[in-house]
Amino acid sequence: MSSPPPATLSTAAADVSHPAPDAPAGSTVLAAPPCVSLDPAAPAHQQPADTVSAPPPPSSTWVILGSIPRVSAAADGELPVGADLSVALAAPPRVAILTISPDVFPEPPTPRFFPFVLAADTSGLLLLQANLGIPMSREVVDRPHRQGLRWRDAASRYFVLNATTASAFHLPDPEEPILHQALLGLIASPRGDGHYMVAELQPLIGCDKATLLCFSSEVGEWVEKSVRYPLPPRPLAPICVFSHHGRLWWVDLTWGVITSDPFADEPVLGFIPFPAGKVLQCREAWGVADKYRYVGVSAGKLRFVDTYTAPRRGVPPKVSVWTLADPDSTEWTLEHEARFDDIWADESYKATGLSKKIPVLALIHPENPNVVYFFLEEHLFGVDVRDRKVVECEAYELVAPPSCFIANRFTRAWTLPRALSSVQPDRSSNT
C-alpha cells in the first residue's frame, strides 16, 4: 500500500512514555474484576457473568475513544489485579482513555513503538496493534507474487480486547503475514453469539484478484479467501476499517470505500467512490487526508464528511456532510454544507474563545448526523452544520500525539454495548 501506516508518529511527537493524563474530569472508570483471557473458541457470552461490574444506568451511549492507550500495571493502581484493560469513560466531547496492562504491551511506549486501537466495535470488542521493537534482522520474503529480502526492526502483535470482561486475546500469527494494519478490521458475528472475525484486505495492485486474510474466533485459525478486486490499478491509501450493516468497510479518504462480508464463504467486494469532484488524485493530500476528511456511521447510515480544499485561491473553506442512503447504493447525497465564515460569525463560536482557523476534522456524531466534531487549539468542539452553531466544546486530553500532529486517526467514535453505557457525572460545556 502506498500510504504511511496510520499508527506511526513522527519522532518529533511527544514521547508517549511520558505519564498519561489522569482519567478525564467527570469520567467513570470501568474495569472488570480478574478474568481469563478470551479463548478464540469460546464466545464472549460464555465468560463468567460475575466478572462484569454492574454499570450505572446509561446516559451516554457512545464515547470518543483515544486510539493510543496508556500502559499501566495493576501495581500502579490503574488496573484491577488480573485485568488486561480498563476504560475511563467520559461524555463527549471529552475523550475516553483506554489503559492496557504490560501483558499486552510489555515495553515502555516510545514515539515509534506503541499500542494503537485499530477498530472499536459496538459489541464491546477492540482491535489493538502492539508494535514492538526488535533487534535488526534480515528476512527472506518468498510469496507467490513477492520475493526478496527485507530488513526488520519491528514486530507487530494483534489483540482482540473485550472491554466488557477486561480481557485480551492475543491473535495467533498467520502463516502469511499481515501486510498493512490500516486494512485490518474487526466485525462481530451477525448471529449475536459472541464470536467475531478479524480480516485484512490484501490487494495486489494491477491484479483483478485480492485476498481476504480472515481469523474466525469460532474456528480459531486464519484462512485465506480469494476475492475479485473491482478497483482500477491505483495504490490504496487506507486509513481505517469499521463494521456496519454486517460488513467491513475499508476507507481510502482520497478515493472511496470498499465493502465486503468476510463471513461469506465466497465474499464479494463492492466499491463506493466518493461523489463527483471529491475523488482526489493519487497521492494528493498524502499523509494528511484524515485532517480534512472522515467516513463513519451516524444514525445507521454511512456518512462522508469533507473539509478538504485543493490548493487554490478563491475557494472559501467549508464543511460538507454526504450520506449513503443504502449500504447497497453507490450514490452519495449532500445533506448539509456550511462555510466556516458563517460558523465563526455565530455567537456560539465566539463564546468558545477559539481562533478563526480551519480546524482538524475529528468525527461525526454517531447518532446525530447534523453534528460534526473538530480539533482546534487543544479543544474538541461539536458544530451543528445545519444550524452553523457550536453545540459542545471542551478541552481534550490524549495519551498521544501532541496537538500539532492531531488527526482523526487518533480517536474512534465508539458506540458502547449496553453493559458499558454509563452515567457521566459532569456533562457541562464551555459554550
Short mmCIF file of C-alpha atoms in Angstrom, two decimals, residues 7-281:
data_model
loop_
_atom_site.label_atom_id
_atom_site.label_comp_id
_atom_site.label_asym_id
_atom_site.label_seq_id
_atom_site.Cartn_x
_atom_site.Cartn_y
_atom_site.Cartn_z
CA ALA A 7 -0.33 4.29 13.70
CA THR A 8 3.02 5.93 13.02
CA LEU A 9 4.02 9.07 14.88
CA SER A 10 6.74 11.45 13.84
CA THR A 11 9.77 11.18 16.08
CA ALA A 12 9.12 14.84 16.79
CA ALA A 13 5.91 13.87 18.52
CA ALA A 14 5.74 13.93 22.27
CA ASP A 15 7.22 10.86 23.90
CA VAL A 16 4.25 8.65 24.64
CA SER A 17 6.18 7.10 27.51
CA HIS A 18 5.53 10.29 29.48
CA PRO A 19 2.87 9.98 32.17
CA ALA A 20 -0.54 9.77 30.57
CA PRO A 21 -3.35 12.09 31.59
CA ASP A 22 -5.48 11.08 34.52
CA ALA A 23 -9.00 9.93 33.83
CA PRO A 24 -10.87 12.92 32.35
CA ALA A 25 -12.79 15.04 34.80
CA GLY A 26 -16.27 13.65 35.25
CA SER A 27 -15.30 10.27 33.82
CA THR A 28 -16.23 6.80 35.02
CA VAL A 29 -13.56 4.11 35.09
CA LEU A 30 -14.87 0.67 34.18
CA ALA A 31 -12.82 -2.48 34.53
CA ALA A 32 -13.99 -5.99 35.18
CA PRO A 33 -12.56 -7.98 38.10
CA PRO A 34 -9.98 -10.67 37.32
CA CYS A 35 -10.96 -12.85 34.39
CA VAL A 36 -9.36 -15.26 31.99
CA SER A 37 -8.22 -14.23 28.53
CA LEU A 38 -10.64 -14.85 25.73
CA ASP A 39 -10.37 -18.27 24.15
CA PRO A 40 -10.81 -17.98 20.36
CA ALA A 41 -13.19 -20.90 20.52
CA ALA A 42 -15.16 -19.51 23.46
CA PRO A 43 -17.59 -16.70 22.62
CA ALA A 44 -17.81 -13.69 24.89
CA HIS A 45 -21.25 -14.66 26.20
CA GLN A 46 -19.70 -17.76 27.81
CA GLN A 47 -17.45 -15.67 30.06
CA PRO A 48 -18.48 -15.87 33.75
CA ALA A 49 -21.32 -13.45 34.42
CA ASP A 50 -19.84 -12.32 37.73
CA THR A 51 -16.72 -10.92 36.03
CA VAL A 52 -18.59 -7.81 34.91
CA SER A 53 -19.21 -4.90 37.24
CA ALA A 54 -22.77 -3.62 37.00
CA PRO A 55 -22.57 -0.12 35.50
CA PRO A 56 -24.80 2.78 36.48
CA PRO A 57 -27.94 3.46 34.41
CA PRO A 58 -26.96 4.54 30.88
CA SER A 59 -26.99 8.16 29.79
CA SER A 60 -24.19 8.21 27.22
CA THR A 61 -24.41 5.52 24.57
CA TRP A 62 -21.13 6.40 22.88
CA VAL A 63 -17.70 7.82 23.59
CA ILE A 64 -14.76 9.35 21.76
CA LEU A 65 -12.02 6.80 22.44
CA GLY A 66 -8.36 7.78 22.21
CA SER A 67 -6.60 5.44 19.76
CA ILE A 68 -3.35 5.31 21.75
CA PRO A 69 -3.85 3.74 25.19
CA ARG A 70 -1.65 4.16 28.18
CA VAL A 71 0.24 1.18 29.60
CA SER A 72 -0.01 0.60 33.33
CA ALA A 73 0.34 -2.36 35.67
CA ALA A 74 -2.07 -3.34 38.43
CA ALA A 75 0.66 -2.39 40.90
CA ASP A 76 0.30 1.21 39.71
CA GLY A 77 -3.31 1.22 40.79
CA GLU A 78 -4.67 1.73 37.27
CA LEU A 79 -5.96 -1.82 36.73
CA PRO A 80 -7.60 -4.40 39.00
CA VAL A 81 -5.39 -7.42 39.65
CA GLY A 82 -5.78 -9.84 36.75
CA ALA A 83 -7.45 -7.37 34.39
CA ASP A 84 -5.88 -6.76 30.99
CA LEU A 85 -7.52 -3.39 30.46
CA SER A 86 -9.78 -0.68 31.77
CA VAL A 87 -11.61 2.20 30.11
CA ALA A 88 -12.09 5.63 31.66
CA LEU A 89 -15.40 6.58 30.07
CA ALA A 90 -16.15 10.26 29.56
CA ALA A 91 -19.09 12.04 27.99
CA PRO A 92 -18.31 13.57 24.58
CA PRO A 93 -16.67 15.83 23.66
CA ARG A 94 -14.24 14.64 26.33
CA VAL A 95 -12.06 11.70 25.34
CA ALA A 96 -12.30 8.25 26.91
CA ILE A 97 -8.91 6.74 27.77
CA LEU A 98 -8.06 3.05 27.42
CA THR A 99 -5.45 1.56 29.75
CA ILE A 100 -3.79 -1.78 28.95
CA SER A 101 -1.54 -3.99 31.03
CA PRO A 102 2.13 -4.79 30.34
CA ASP A 103 0.97 -8.29 29.42
CA VAL A 104 -0.46 -6.72 26.28
CA PHE A 105 2.35 -4.22 25.69
CA PRO A 106 5.47 -5.27 27.64
CA GLU A 107 7.78 -2.39 26.64
CA PRO A 108 7.81 1.29 27.60
CA PRO A 109 5.99 3.05 24.72
CA THR A 110 8.06 5.36 22.51
CA PRO A 111 7.12 7.69 19.63
CA ARG A 112 7.80 4.81 17.24
CA PHE A 113 6.75 1.72 19.16
CA PHE A 114 3.40 1.96 20.93
CA PRO A 115 -0.03 0.30 21.13
CA PHE A 116 -2.79 1.52 18.84
CA VAL A 117 -6.53 0.82 18.63
CA LEU A 118 -7.36 -0.06 15.03
CA ALA A 119 -11.11 -0.57 15.50
CA ALA A 120 -13.78 -0.16 18.17
CA ASP A 121 -16.84 -2.33 17.63
CA THR A 122 -20.33 -1.86 19.04
CA SER A 123 -20.06 -5.36 20.54
CA GLY A 124 -17.54 -4.02 23.06
CA LEU A 125 -14.58 -5.57 21.26
CA LEU A 126 -11.50 -3.55 20.36
CA LEU A 127 -8.82 -4.49 17.83
CA LEU A 128 -5.39 -3.42 19.01
CA GLN A 129 -1.98 -3.44 17.38
CA ALA A 130 1.08 -3.69 19.64
CA ASN A 131 4.04 -2.51 17.59
CA LEU A 132 7.22 -3.66 19.37
CA GLY A 133 10.87 -3.01 18.64
CA ILE A 134 13.15 -5.99 17.90
CA PRO A 135 16.86 -6.33 17.01
CA MET A 136 17.50 -5.57 13.35
CA SER A 137 17.22 -8.76 11.32
CA ARG A 138 17.11 -9.82 7.69
CA GLU A 139 14.04 -11.66 6.47
CA VAL A 140 13.53 -13.65 3.29
CA VAL A 141 10.26 -12.90 1.52
CA ASP A 142 9.07 -15.82 -0.58
CA ARG A 143 5.47 -15.45 -1.66
CA PRO A 144 3.82 -16.30 -4.98
CA HIS A 145 3.76 -12.66 -6.08
CA ARG A 146 6.60 -11.30 -3.97
CA GLN A 147 10.17 -12.50 -3.47
CA GLY A 148 13.20 -10.80 -2.00
CA LEU A 149 14.87 -9.69 1.22
CA ARG A 150 13.87 -7.09 3.75
CA TRP A 151 15.25 -5.73 7.00
CA ARG A 152 13.04 -5.65 10.08
CA ASP A 153 13.43 -3.86 13.39
CA ALA A 154 9.79 -4.06 14.47
CA ALA A 155 7.26 -6.79 15.14
CA SER A 156 3.53 -6.32 15.43
CA ARG A 157 1.25 -8.34 17.68
CA TYR A 158 -2.51 -8.06 17.42
CA PHE A 159 -5.07 -8.40 20.20
CA VAL A 160 -8.82 -8.52 20.48
CA LEU A 161 -9.76 -6.72 23.69
CA ASN A 162 -13.08 -7.38 25.38
CA ALA A 163 -13.94 -4.17 27.22
CA THR A 164 -16.87 -5.84 28.99
CA THR A 165 -14.78 -8.60 30.60
CA ALA A 166 -11.50 -6.59 30.71
CA SER A 167 -9.70 -9.44 28.94
CA ALA A 168 -7.34 -9.61 25.97
CA PHE A 169 -6.83 -12.37 23.42
CA HIS A 170 -3.54 -12.44 21.50
CA LEU A 171 -4.32 -13.33 17.90
CA PRO A 172 -2.03 -16.07 16.57
CA ASP A 173 0.34 -15.09 13.79
CA PRO A 174 -0.98 -16.13 10.37
CA GLU A 175 1.25 -18.14 8.03
CA GLU A 176 1.09 -15.29 5.54
CA PRO A 177 1.90 -12.01 7.29
CA ILE A 178 -0.46 -9.12 7.87
CA LEU A 179 0.69 -6.53 5.35
CA HIS A 180 -0.97 -3.28 6.41
CA GLN A 181 -2.68 -2.62 9.73
CA ALA A 182 -4.93 0.05 8.19
CA LEU A 183 -6.55 -2.72 6.13
CA LEU A 184 -7.24 -4.90 9.19
CA GLY A 185 -10.75 -4.80 10.61
CA LEU A 186 -12.94 -6.43 13.25
CA ILE A 187 -16.58 -7.46 12.97
CA ALA A 188 -18.86 -9.27 15.41
CA SER A 189 -20.74 -12.34 14.25
CA PRO A 190 -24.18 -11.47 12.84
CA ARG A 191 -25.59 -14.38 14.85
CA GLY A 192 -25.03 -12.42 18.05
CA ASP A 193 -23.30 -15.39 19.68
CA GLY A 194 -20.22 -13.52 20.89
CA HIS A 195 -17.97 -14.70 18.09
CA TYR A 196 -16.12 -12.33 15.76
CA MET A 197 -13.88 -12.17 12.74
CA VAL A 198 -10.70 -10.20 12.10
CA ALA A 199 -9.98 -9.69 8.41
CA GLU A 200 -7.34 -7.95 6.33
CA LEU A 201 -7.88 -6.99 2.71
CA GLN A 202 -4.71 -7.76 0.74
CA PRO A 203 -4.95 -6.33 -2.78
CA LEU A 204 -2.25 -6.74 -5.38
CA ILE A 205 -2.11 -3.56 -7.43
CA GLY A 206 -2.63 -4.24 -11.12
CA CYS A 207 -4.32 -7.59 -10.46
CA ASP A 208 -8.06 -8.30 -10.53
CA LYS A 209 -7.75 -10.67 -7.56
CA ALA A 210 -7.22 -9.96 -3.88
CA THR A 211 -7.10 -11.94 -0.66
CA LEU A 212 -9.15 -11.64 2.50
CA LEU A 213 -6.98 -12.95 5.32
CA CYS A 214 -9.51 -13.92 7.99
CA PHE A 215 -9.33 -15.08 11.60
CA SER A 216 -12.56 -16.54 12.97
CA SER A 217 -12.93 -16.85 16.75
CA GLU A 218 -15.28 -19.75 16.13
CA VAL A 219 -12.70 -21.74 14.14
CA GLY A 220 -9.64 -20.39 15.97
CA GLU A 221 -7.37 -20.10 12.95
CA TRP A 222 -6.58 -17.91 9.95
CA VAL A 223 -7.93 -18.72 6.49
CA GLU A 224 -7.46 -17.06 3.12
CA LYS A 225 -10.41 -16.22 0.90
CA SER A 226 -9.86 -15.20 -2.70
CA VAL A 227 -11.98 -12.29 -3.94
CA ARG A 228 -12.35 -10.40 -7.17
CA TYR A 229 -10.80 -6.93 -6.87
CA PRO A 230 -13.04 -4.41 -8.65
CA LEU A 231 -10.81 -1.32 -8.49
CA PRO A 232 -8.59 0.03 -11.27
CA PRO A 233 -4.80 -0.21 -10.80
CA ARG A 234 -4.24 2.62 -8.34
CA PRO A 235 -2.43 2.32 -4.98
CA LEU A 236 -4.71 2.42 -1.97
CA ALA A 237 -4.21 4.98 0.79
CA PRO A 238 -6.01 3.11 3.61
CA ILE A 239 -6.75 4.85 6.88
CA CYS A 240 -9.20 2.62 8.82
CA VAL A 241 -11.70 -0.24 8.73
CA PHE A 242 -15.03 -0.38 10.56
CA SER A 243 -18.07 -2.65 10.67
CA HIS A 244 -21.56 -1.63 9.58
CA HIS A 245 -24.65 -3.50 8.35
CA GLY A 246 -22.97 -6.89 8.70
CA ARG A 247 -19.96 -5.93 6.59
CA LEU A 248 -16.49 -4.49 6.87
CA TRP A 249 -15.79 -1.12 5.25
CA TRP A 250 -12.25 -0.20 4.19
CA VAL A 251 -11.73 3.56 3.90
CA ASP A 252 -9.42 5.40 1.49
CA LEU A 253 -10.08 9.08 2.17
CA THR A 254 -8.76 10.11 -1.23
CA TRP A 255 -10.90 7.76 -3.28
CA GLY A 256 -13.82 5.93 -1.66
CA VAL A 257 -14.87 2.92 0.41
CA ILE A 258 -14.53 -0.82 -0.21
CA THR A 259 -17.01 -3.17 1.47
CA SER A 260 -17.49 -6.92 1.91
CA ASP A 261 -18.95 -9.55 4.21
CA PRO A 262 -15.97 -11.59 5.45
CA PHE A 263 -18.28 -14.24 6.94
CA ALA A 264 -19.45 -15.23 3.45
CA ASP A 265 -17.99 -18.42 2.00
CA GLU A 266 -17.33 -16.54 -1.23
CA PRO A 267 -17.03 -12.85 -0.32
CA VAL A 268 -17.70 -10.18 -2.91
CA LEU A 269 -16.00 -6.79 -2.80
CA GLY A 270 -18.01 -3.67 -3.57
CA PHE A 271 -16.60 -0.18 -4.14
CA ILE A 272 -18.31 3.14 -3.49
CA PRO A 273 -16.30 6.05 -4.88
CA PHE A 274 -16.73 9.49 -3.37
CA PRO A 275 -19.09 11.96 -5.07
CA ALA A 276 -18.14 13.61 -8.35
CA GLY A 277 -15.42 16.16 -7.76
CA LYS A 278 -14.44 14.63 -4.41
CA VAL A 279 -12.09 11.90 -5.65
CA LEU A 280 -8.53 13.16 -5.23
CA GLN A 281 -5.57 12.48 -7.45
#
